[in-house]
């Protein structure tokens, strides 16, 4: 099995280590080890040329002890149930860590969306929602965007689901456009949270944010906003990478200008005129810096390339970017890693605010959203850092799981599950 196929094994290893450190109730650990529900679907989509293609899709609901399950939908050619199970489990821990009243879920469709026209993408989004409709709902399982899904795709999905229901149910999926039940601040939320987590970590280790050198890997929604807010915090983003290359400028890239360039350049960084140097896509890891934000996919920092990492802080914008082997080596070297379930939790946190606003039919200002997001992120960061400092030999990642699992365990006991 390749490392990628083993992603669920990675989660199991992390959870087992945290359960041991916590001396958690055995039934709690057992209940967390397997998802409560998985669904495989295959559904037809009519292509523009009149032919029919059948797509494979997945949805996993990992655990709902804290509330309805919640988590994004990704469109990617390598999506499979193993990956979706791992991502759903991470959502359970993320929601618990942030104190959100949700369990964890995740979904995906095996597709390269870049090969589809806009009309085909819309039919695919609608077809997938029809296929998983029996198991989702605003009090049951609430999807959201993830890799390669955006507010427009979410709007088609909510529209399709509302037609099935016979009435508008905006709270069924979050990440909607603002003029269709979305929340102000949702688009920027994950990147903002990732940048904020890096700033909080910098304060802990006495790293001055002003002039701190940052490398961002992945320049989609999460990476681009993390870069933007880190530069607003005073840091110098010296390199941004995506699958087409790395753009570098030792004096700091102008992130607003780069975002503008990417929006008009097939969504890729390659060829950005503000760079003083361009490198091959994998070379981001060689750039010496203070903070790395991996914001692409899982398994990016592995035992094969970990020796090249030269930084003080890693703030994980992506889910699962650091393998357990690399995590161990970096922690021993003294790199402070803010784990994915904390560093990228800003997205689901503002998704929660969106859902609350949908259920209330009353909408907040951007300032209210950001203030509430900061409060929850700071609270979660402080509790993880405290556990990390107070527990001998655990990493920030295991400390985050410990905080999260103890809440899940308490809820399971109170509900009489164990
Ligand atoms: N896909 C995002 C994540 O991995 C957001 C999930 C959500 O907003 O529900 O956290």
Coordinates of C-alpha atoms and ligand atoms in Angstrom, one line a residue:
X1 CA 0.0 0.0 0.0
X2 CA 1.3 3.5 -0.8
X3 CA 1.7 6.1 1.9
X4 CA -1.3 7.9 0.5
X5 CA -3.5 4.8 0.7
X6 CA -2.4 4.5 4.3
X7 CA -3.9 7.8 5.4
X8 CA -6.4 6.2 7.7
X9 CA -3.6 4.3 9.4
X10 CA -2.0 7.7 10.1
X11 CA -5.1 8.8 12.0
X12 CA -5.3 5.6 13.9
X13 CA -1.7 5.9 15.0
X14 CA -2.2 9.5 16.2
X15 CA -5.4 8.6 18.1
X16 CA -3.9 5.6 19.7
X17 CA -0.9 7.7 20.9
X18 CA -3.2 10.4 22.3
X19 CA -5.5 7.8 24.0
X20 CA -2.5 6.2 25.7
X21 CA -1.2 9.6 26.9
X22 CA -4.6 10.4 28.2
X23 CA -5.2 6.9 29.7
X24 CA -8.6 7.2 28.0
X25 CA -11.4 4.8 28.5
X26 CA -10.9 1.8 26.2
X27 CA -14.5 2.0 24.8
X28 CA -13.9 5.6 23.8
X29 CA -10.8 4.7 21.8
X30 CA -12.6 1.8 20.2
X31 CA -15.6 4.0 19.2
X32 CA -13.2 6.5 17.6
X33 CA -11.3 4.0 15.6
X34 CA -14.0 3.2 13.0
X35 CA -16.4 5.6 11.4
X36 CA -20.1 5.2 12.2
X37 CA -21.3 5.4 8.6
X38 CA -19.8 5.3 5.1
X39 CA -21.5 5.6 1.8
X40 CA -20.1 4.8 -1.7
X41 CA -22.1 6.2 -4.6
X42 CA -21.8 6.0 -8.3
X43 CA -23.9 8.3 -10.4
X44 CA -24.4 9.3 -14.1
X45 CA -23.5 12.7 -15.5
X46 CA -24.4 13.8 -19.0
X47 CA -21.4 15.3 -20.8
X48 CA -21.7 18.3 -23.2
X49 CA -21.2 15.9 -26.2
X50 CA -24.3 13.9 -25.1
X51 CA -22.4 10.9 -23.7
X52 CA -22.9 9.7 -20.2
X53 CA -20.0 9.3 -17.7
X54 CA -20.4 7.5 -14.4
X55 CA -18.6 9.0 -11.4
X56 CA -17.6 7.4 -8.0
X57 CA -18.4 9.4 -4.9
X58 CA -18.0 8.9 -1.2
X59 CA -19.3 10.3 2.1
X60 CA -18.2 9.3 5.5
X61 CA -19.7 10.2 8.9
X62 CA -17.1 9.4 11.5
X63 CA -18.7 10.2 14.8
X64 CA -21.7 12.3 15.9
X65 CA -21.4 12.3 19.7
X66 CA -21.1 16.1 19.8
X67 CA -23.7 16.9 17.1
X68 CA -24.5 16.5 13.4
X69 CA -21.5 15.5 11.3
X70 CA -19.7 18.3 9.4
X71 CA -17.0 18.4 6.8
X72 CA -16.2 19.3 3.2
X73 CA -16.5 17.7 -0.2
X74 CA -13.4 17.4 -2.4
X75 CA -13.2 16.9 -6.1
X76 CA -10.0 15.2 -6.9
X77 CA -8.8 12.3 -9.2
X78 CA -7.2 10.5 -6.3
X79 CA -10.1 10.6 -3.8
X80 CA -11.0 7.2 -2.3
X81 CA -12.8 6.0 0.8
X82 CA -9.6 5.5 2.7
X83 CA -8.7 9.2 2.3
X84 CA -12.3 10.3 3.0
X85 CA -12.4 8.2 6.2
X86 CA -9.2 9.9 7.4
X87 CA -10.4 13.4 6.6
X88 CA -13.8 12.7 8.3
X89 CA -12.0 11.5 11.4
X90 CA -9.8 14.7 11.4
X91 CA -13.1 16.7 11.3
X92 CA -14.3 14.9 14.5
X93 CA -11.1 16.0 16.3
X94 CA -11.1 19.5 14.8
X95 CA -14.7 20.3 15.7
X96 CA -14.3 18.9 19.3
X97 CA -11.0 20.9 19.7
X98 CA -12.7 24.2 18.8
X99 CA -15.7 23.4 21.0
X100 CA -18.1 23.3 18.0
X101 CA -21.4 21.3 18.4
X102 CA -20.5 18.9 15.5
X103 CA -19.1 15.5 14.7
X104 CA -16.9 14.8 11.8
X105 CA -17.7 14.0 8.2
X106 CA -16.1 14.3 4.7
X107 CA -17.0 13.5 1.1
X108 CA -15.5 13.4 -2.3
X109 CA -15.9 12.6 -5.9
X110 CA -13.1 11.0 -8.0
X111 CA -12.8 13.5 -10.7
X112 CA -10.3 16.1 -12.1
X113 CA -12.6 19.1 -12.3
X114 CA -10.2 20.9 -14.7
X115 CA -11.3 18.4 -17.4
X116 CA -15.0 19.5 -17.2
X117 CA -16.8 22.4 -18.6
X118 CA -18.8 24.7 -16.3
X119 CA -22.1 23.0 -17.3
X120 CA -20.6 19.5 -16.7
X121 CA -19.3 20.6 -13.3
X122 CA -22.7 21.9 -12.3
X123 CA -24.4 18.6 -13.4
X124 CA -21.7 16.6 -11.5
X125 CA -22.3 18.7 -8.3
X126 CA -26.0 18.2 -8.6
X127 CA -25.7 14.5 -9.3
X128 CA -23.4 13.9 -6.3
X129 CA -25.9 15.7 -4.0
X130 CA -28.8 13.7 -5.3
X131 CA -26.7 10.5 -4.6
X132 CA -25.9 11.4 -1.0
X133 CA -29.2 13.3 -0.2
X134 CA -30.6 10.5 2.0
X135 CA -27.9 10.9 4.6
X136 CA -27.4 14.7 4.7
X137 CA -29.5 17.5 6.2
X138 CA -29.1 20.6 8.4
X139 CA -29.4 18.6 11.6
X140 CA -27.8 15.4 10.2
X141 CA -24.7 15.9 8.2
X142 CA -23.6 19.3 6.8
X143 CA -21.0 19.3 4.0
X144 CA -18.9 22.3 3.0
X145 CA -16.1 23.2 0.5
X146 CA -12.8 21.4 0.4
X147 CA -10.1 20.9 -2.3
X148 CA -11.5 22.1 -5.7
X149 CA -15.0 23.0 -4.5
X150 CA -16.0 26.6 -4.2
X151 CA -19.0 28.8 -3.3
X152 CA -20.5 28.5 -6.8
X153 CA -20.4 24.7 -6.6
X154 CA -21.9 24.8 -3.1
X155 CA -24.7 27.0 -4.4
X156 CA -25.6 24.4 -7.0
X157 CA -25.6 21.7 -4.4
X158 CA -27.8 23.6 -2.0
X159 CA -30.2 24.4 -4.8
X160 CA -30.4 20.7 -5.8
X161 CA -31.0 19.6 -2.2
X162 CA -33.6 22.3 -1.6
X163 CA -35.5 21.0 -4.7
X164 CA -35.4 17.5 -3.3
X165 CA -36.7 18.8 0.1
X166 CA -39.4 21.0 -1.5
X167 CA -38.3 24.0 0.5
X168 CA -35.1 26.1 1.0
X169 CA -32.7 24.5 3.5
X170 CA -29.6 26.8 3.4
X171 CA -28.1 25.2 6.5
X172 CA -27.6 21.9 4.8
X173 CA -24.2 23.0 3.3
X174 CA -21.9 25.8 4.4
X175 CA -19.5 27.8 2.3
X176 CA -22.3 29.4 0.2
X177 CA -21.9 32.7 -1.6
X178 CA -22.7 35.6 0.7
X179 CA -25.8 36.6 -1.3
X180 CA -27.2 33.1 -1.0
X181 CA -27.0 32.5 2.7
X182 CA -23.2 32.5 3.1
X183 CA -21.4 34.2 5.9
X184 CA -19.2 37.2 5.6
X185 CA -15.6 36.0 6.3
X186 CA -16.1 32.4 5.3
X187 CA -13.9 32.5 2.2
X188 CA -10.9 34.0 4.1
X189 CA -11.5 32.1 7.3
X190 CA -9.3 29.0 7.0
X191 CA -6.3 31.1 5.8
X192 CA -6.9 33.7 8.4
X193 CA -6.9 31.0 11.1
X194 CA -3.7 29.4 9.8
X195 CA -2.0 32.8 9.9
X196 CA -3.3 33.6 13.3
X197 CA -2.1 30.2 14.7
X198 CA 1.4 31.0 13.3
X199 CA 1.3 34.4 15.0
X200 CA 0.3 32.9 18.3
X201 CA 3.0 30.3 18.0
X202 CA 5.6 33.0 17.2
X203 CA 4.6 34.8 20.4
X204 CA 5.2 31.6 22.4
X205 CA 8.7 31.1 21.0
X206 CA 9.7 34.7 21.0
X207 CA 9.9 35.0 17.2
X208 CA 9.2 38.6 16.0
X209 CA 6.5 38.6 13.3
X210 CA 7.8 41.7 11.7
X211 CA 10.1 40.5 9.0
X212 CA 9.7 36.8 9.8
X213 CA 10.3 34.9 6.6
X214 CA 7.4 32.7 5.4
X215 CA 7.1 30.0 2.8
X216 CA 3.6 29.0 1.7
X217 CA 3.1 25.7 -0.2
X218 CA -0.2 25.6 -2.1
X219 CA -1.8 28.8 -3.3
X220 CA -5.5 28.0 -3.4
X221 CA -8.0 29.4 -1.0
X222 CA -6.1 28.5 2.2
X223 CA -2.6 29.2 1.1
X224 CA -3.4 32.6 -0.6
X225 CA -5.3 34.0 2.4
X226 CA -2.7 32.6 4.9
X227 CA 0.0 34.4 2.9
X228 CA -2.1 37.6 2.8
X229 CA -2.8 37.8 6.5
X230 CA 0.8 36.8 7.5
X231 CA 2.0 39.7 5.4
X232 CA -0.6 41.9 7.1
X233 CA 0.9 40.7 10.4
X234 CA 4.2 42.1 9.3
X235 CA 5.9 38.9 8.0
X236 CA 7.8 38.7 4.8
X237 CA 6.3 36.0 2.5
X238 CA 9.4 35.1 0.5
X239 CA 8.1 32.0 -1.5
X240 CA 4.7 30.7 -2.7
X241 CA 4.5 27.3 -4.4
X242 CA 1.9 25.4 -6.3
X243 CA 2.0 22.4 -8.7
X244 CA 3.4 24.6 -11.5
X245 CA 6.4 26.1 -9.6
X246 CA 7.7 28.3 -6.8
X247 CA 7.8 32.1 -7.0
X248 CA 10.5 33.6 -4.8
X249 CA 11.5 37.1 -3.7
X250 CA 13.8 37.6 -0.8
X251 CA 12.4 41.0 -0.1
X252 CA 8.9 39.6 0.3
X253 CA 6.2 39.0 -2.4
X254 CA 3.3 41.4 -2.7
X255 CA 0.5 39.0 -1.9
X256 CA -2.4 41.1 -3.1
X257 CA -0.6 41.5 -6.4
X258 CA 0.2 37.8 -6.6
X259 CA -3.5 36.9 -5.8
X260 CA -4.5 39.2 -8.6
X261 CA -2.0 37.6 -11.0
X262 CA -3.2 34.0 -10.1
X263 CA -6.9 35.0 -10.6
X264 CA -6.1 36.0 -14.1
X265 CA -3.5 33.2 -14.9
X266 CA -5.5 29.9 -14.8
X267 CA -5.2 30.0 -11.0
X268 CA -1.4 29.3 -11.0
X269 CA 1.7 31.2 -9.7
X270 CA 4.0 30.3 -12.6
X271 CA 5.3 33.3 -14.5
X272 CA 4.5 35.8 -11.8
X273 CA 6.5 38.9 -12.8
X274 CA 7.1 40.1 -9.2
X275 CA 9.3 37.1 -8.5
X276 CA 13.1 37.5 -8.5
X277 CA 13.5 33.7 -9.0
X278 CA 11.4 30.8 -10.1
X279 CA 12.0 27.2 -9.0
X280 CA 10.6 23.7 -9.6
X281 CA 7.4 22.9 -7.7
X282 CA 9.1 20.6 -5.1
X283 CA 11.9 23.1 -4.3
X284 CA 9.8 25.1 -1.7
X285 CA 11.1 22.8 0.9
X286 CA 14.7 23.9 0.3
X287 CA 14.0 27.6 1.1
X288 CA 15.4 28.6 4.5
X289 CA 12.7 30.5 6.5
X290 CA 11.1 31.0 9.9
X291 CA 7.5 29.8 9.2
X292 CA 6.3 27.2 6.7
X293 CA 2.6 27.0 5.8
X294 CA 1.9 23.7 4.0
X295 CA -1.5 24.4 2.4
X296 CA -1.8 21.9 -0.4
X297 CA -2.6 18.3 0.1
X298 CA -1.6 15.5 2.6
X299 CA 1.8 13.8 2.8
X300 CA 4.0 16.7 1.7
X301 CA 6.6 16.7 4.4
X302 CA 7.8 13.1 4.7
X303 CA 10.8 11.1 6.0
X304 CA 12.3 11.5 2.4
X305 CA 12.4 15.3 2.5
X306 CA 12.2 16.3 6.2
X307 CA 15.9 16.9 6.4
X308 CA 15.6 19.8 4.1
X309 CA 13.2 21.7 6.3
X310 CA 14.8 24.8 7.9
X311 CA 12.2 26.7 9.9
X312 CA 11.0 27.3 13.4
X313 CA 7.2 27.0 13.0
X314 CA 5.0 25.0 10.7
X315 CA 1.3 26.0 10.6
X316 CA -0.6 23.2 8.8
X317 CA -3.2 24.8 6.5
X318 CA -3.8 21.5 4.7
X319 CA -5.1 18.3 6.3
X320 CA -2.4 15.8 7.0
X321 CA 0.6 17.5 5.3
X322 CA 3.2 16.1 7.7
X323 CA 3.6 12.3 8.0
X324 CA 4.1 10.9 11.5
X325 CA 7.7 10.0 10.8
X326 CA 8.5 13.6 9.7
X327 CA 6.5 14.9 12.6
X328 CA 8.7 13.0 15.1
X329 CA 11.9 14.2 13.5
X330 CA 10.8 17.8 13.4
X331 CA 9.6 17.8 16.9
X332 CA 12.9 16.4 18.1
X333 CA 14.7 19.2 16.2
X334 CA 12.6 21.7 18.1
X335 CA 10.3 22.9 15.3
X336 CA 6.9 23.9 16.7
X337 CA 4.2 22.3 14.5
X338 CA 0.7 23.7 14.9
X339 CA -1.3 20.6 13.8
X340 CA -3.9 20.7 11.0
X341 CA -6.8 20.1 13.4
X342 CA -5.9 23.4 15.1
X343 CA -4.2 25.5 12.4
X344 CA -6.9 25.0 9.7
X345 CA -9.9 25.0 12.0
X346 CA -10.9 28.6 11.0
X347 CA -12.8 27.2 8.0
X348 CA -15.2 24.9 9.9
X349 CA -15.5 27.5 12.7
X350 CA -16.9 30.1 10.3
X351 CA -18.9 27.3 8.7
X352 CA -20.5 26.9 12.1
X353 CA -21.2 30.6 12.3
X354 CA -22.8 30.4 8.8
X355 CA -25.0 27.5 9.9
X356 CA -26.1 29.4 13.1
X357 CA -26.9 32.4 11.0
X358 CA -28.9 30.2 8.5
X359 CA -30.9 28.6 11.4
X360 CA -31.6 32.0 13.0
X361 CA -32.2 33.8 9.6
X362 CA -30.2 36.7 11.1
X363 CA -26.8 37.7 9.7
X364 CA -23.7 39.1 11.4
X365 CA -21.2 41.7 10.3
X366 CA -17.7 40.8 9.1
X367 CA -16.3 42.3 12.4
X368 CA -18.6 40.1 14.5
X369 CA -17.5 37.0 12.6
X370 CA -13.8 37.7 12.8
X371 CA -14.0 38.6 16.5
X372 CA -15.8 35.3 17.3
X373 CA -13.4 33.3 15.2
X374 CA -10.4 34.9 17.0
X375 CA -11.9 34.1 20.4
X376 CA -12.4 30.4 19.6
X377 CA -9.0 30.0 17.9
X378 CA -7.1 31.7 20.7
X379 CA -9.0 29.6 23.3
X380 CA -8.2 26.3 21.4
X381 CA -4.6 27.3 20.9
X382 CA -4.1 28.1 24.5
X383 CA -5.6 24.8 25.7
X384 CA -3.4 22.8 23.3
X385 CA -0.3 24.8 24.3
X386 CA -1.0 24.3 28.0
X387 CA -1.4 20.5 27.5
X388 CA 1.8 20.4 25.4
X389 CA 3.8 22.2 28.1
X390 CA 2.3 20.1 31.0
X391 CA 2.6 16.6 29.4
X392 CA 6.1 15.2 29.1
X393 CA 7.2 14.1 25.7
X394 CA 4.1 14.9 23.6
X395 CA 4.1 17.0 20.5
X396 CA 1.6 19.8 19.8
X397 CA -0.3 17.4 17.6
X398 CA -0.8 14.8 20.3
X399 CA -1.6 17.6 22.8
X400 CA -4.4 18.8 20.4
X401 CA -5.8 15.2 20.1
X402 CA -5.7 14.9 23.9
X403 CA -7.8 18.1 24.4
X404 CA -10.2 16.9 21.7
X405 CA -10.5 13.3 22.8
X406 CA -11.1 14.2 26.4
X407 CA -14.1 16.2 25.3
X408 CA -15.4 13.5 23.0
X409 CA -14.9 10.9 25.8
X410 CA -16.8 13.1 28.3
X411 CA -19.7 13.5 25.9
X412 CA -19.8 9.7 25.2
X413 CA -19.9 9.0 28.9
X414 CA -22.6 11.6 29.6
X415 CA -24.7 10.1 26.7
X416 CA -24.3 6.6 28.1
X417 CA -22.3 5.3 25.1
X418 CA -19.6 3.8 27.3
Ligands
LIG1 N1 -13.0 21.4 4.3 C1 -12.7 22.2 5.5 C2 -11.9 21.5 6.5 O1 -11.3 20.5 6.2 C3 -13.9 23.0 6.0 C4 -15.0 22.1 6.5 C5 -16.3 22.8 6.9 O2 -16.3 24.0 6.7 O3 -17.2 22.1 7.3 O4 -11.9 21.8 7.6

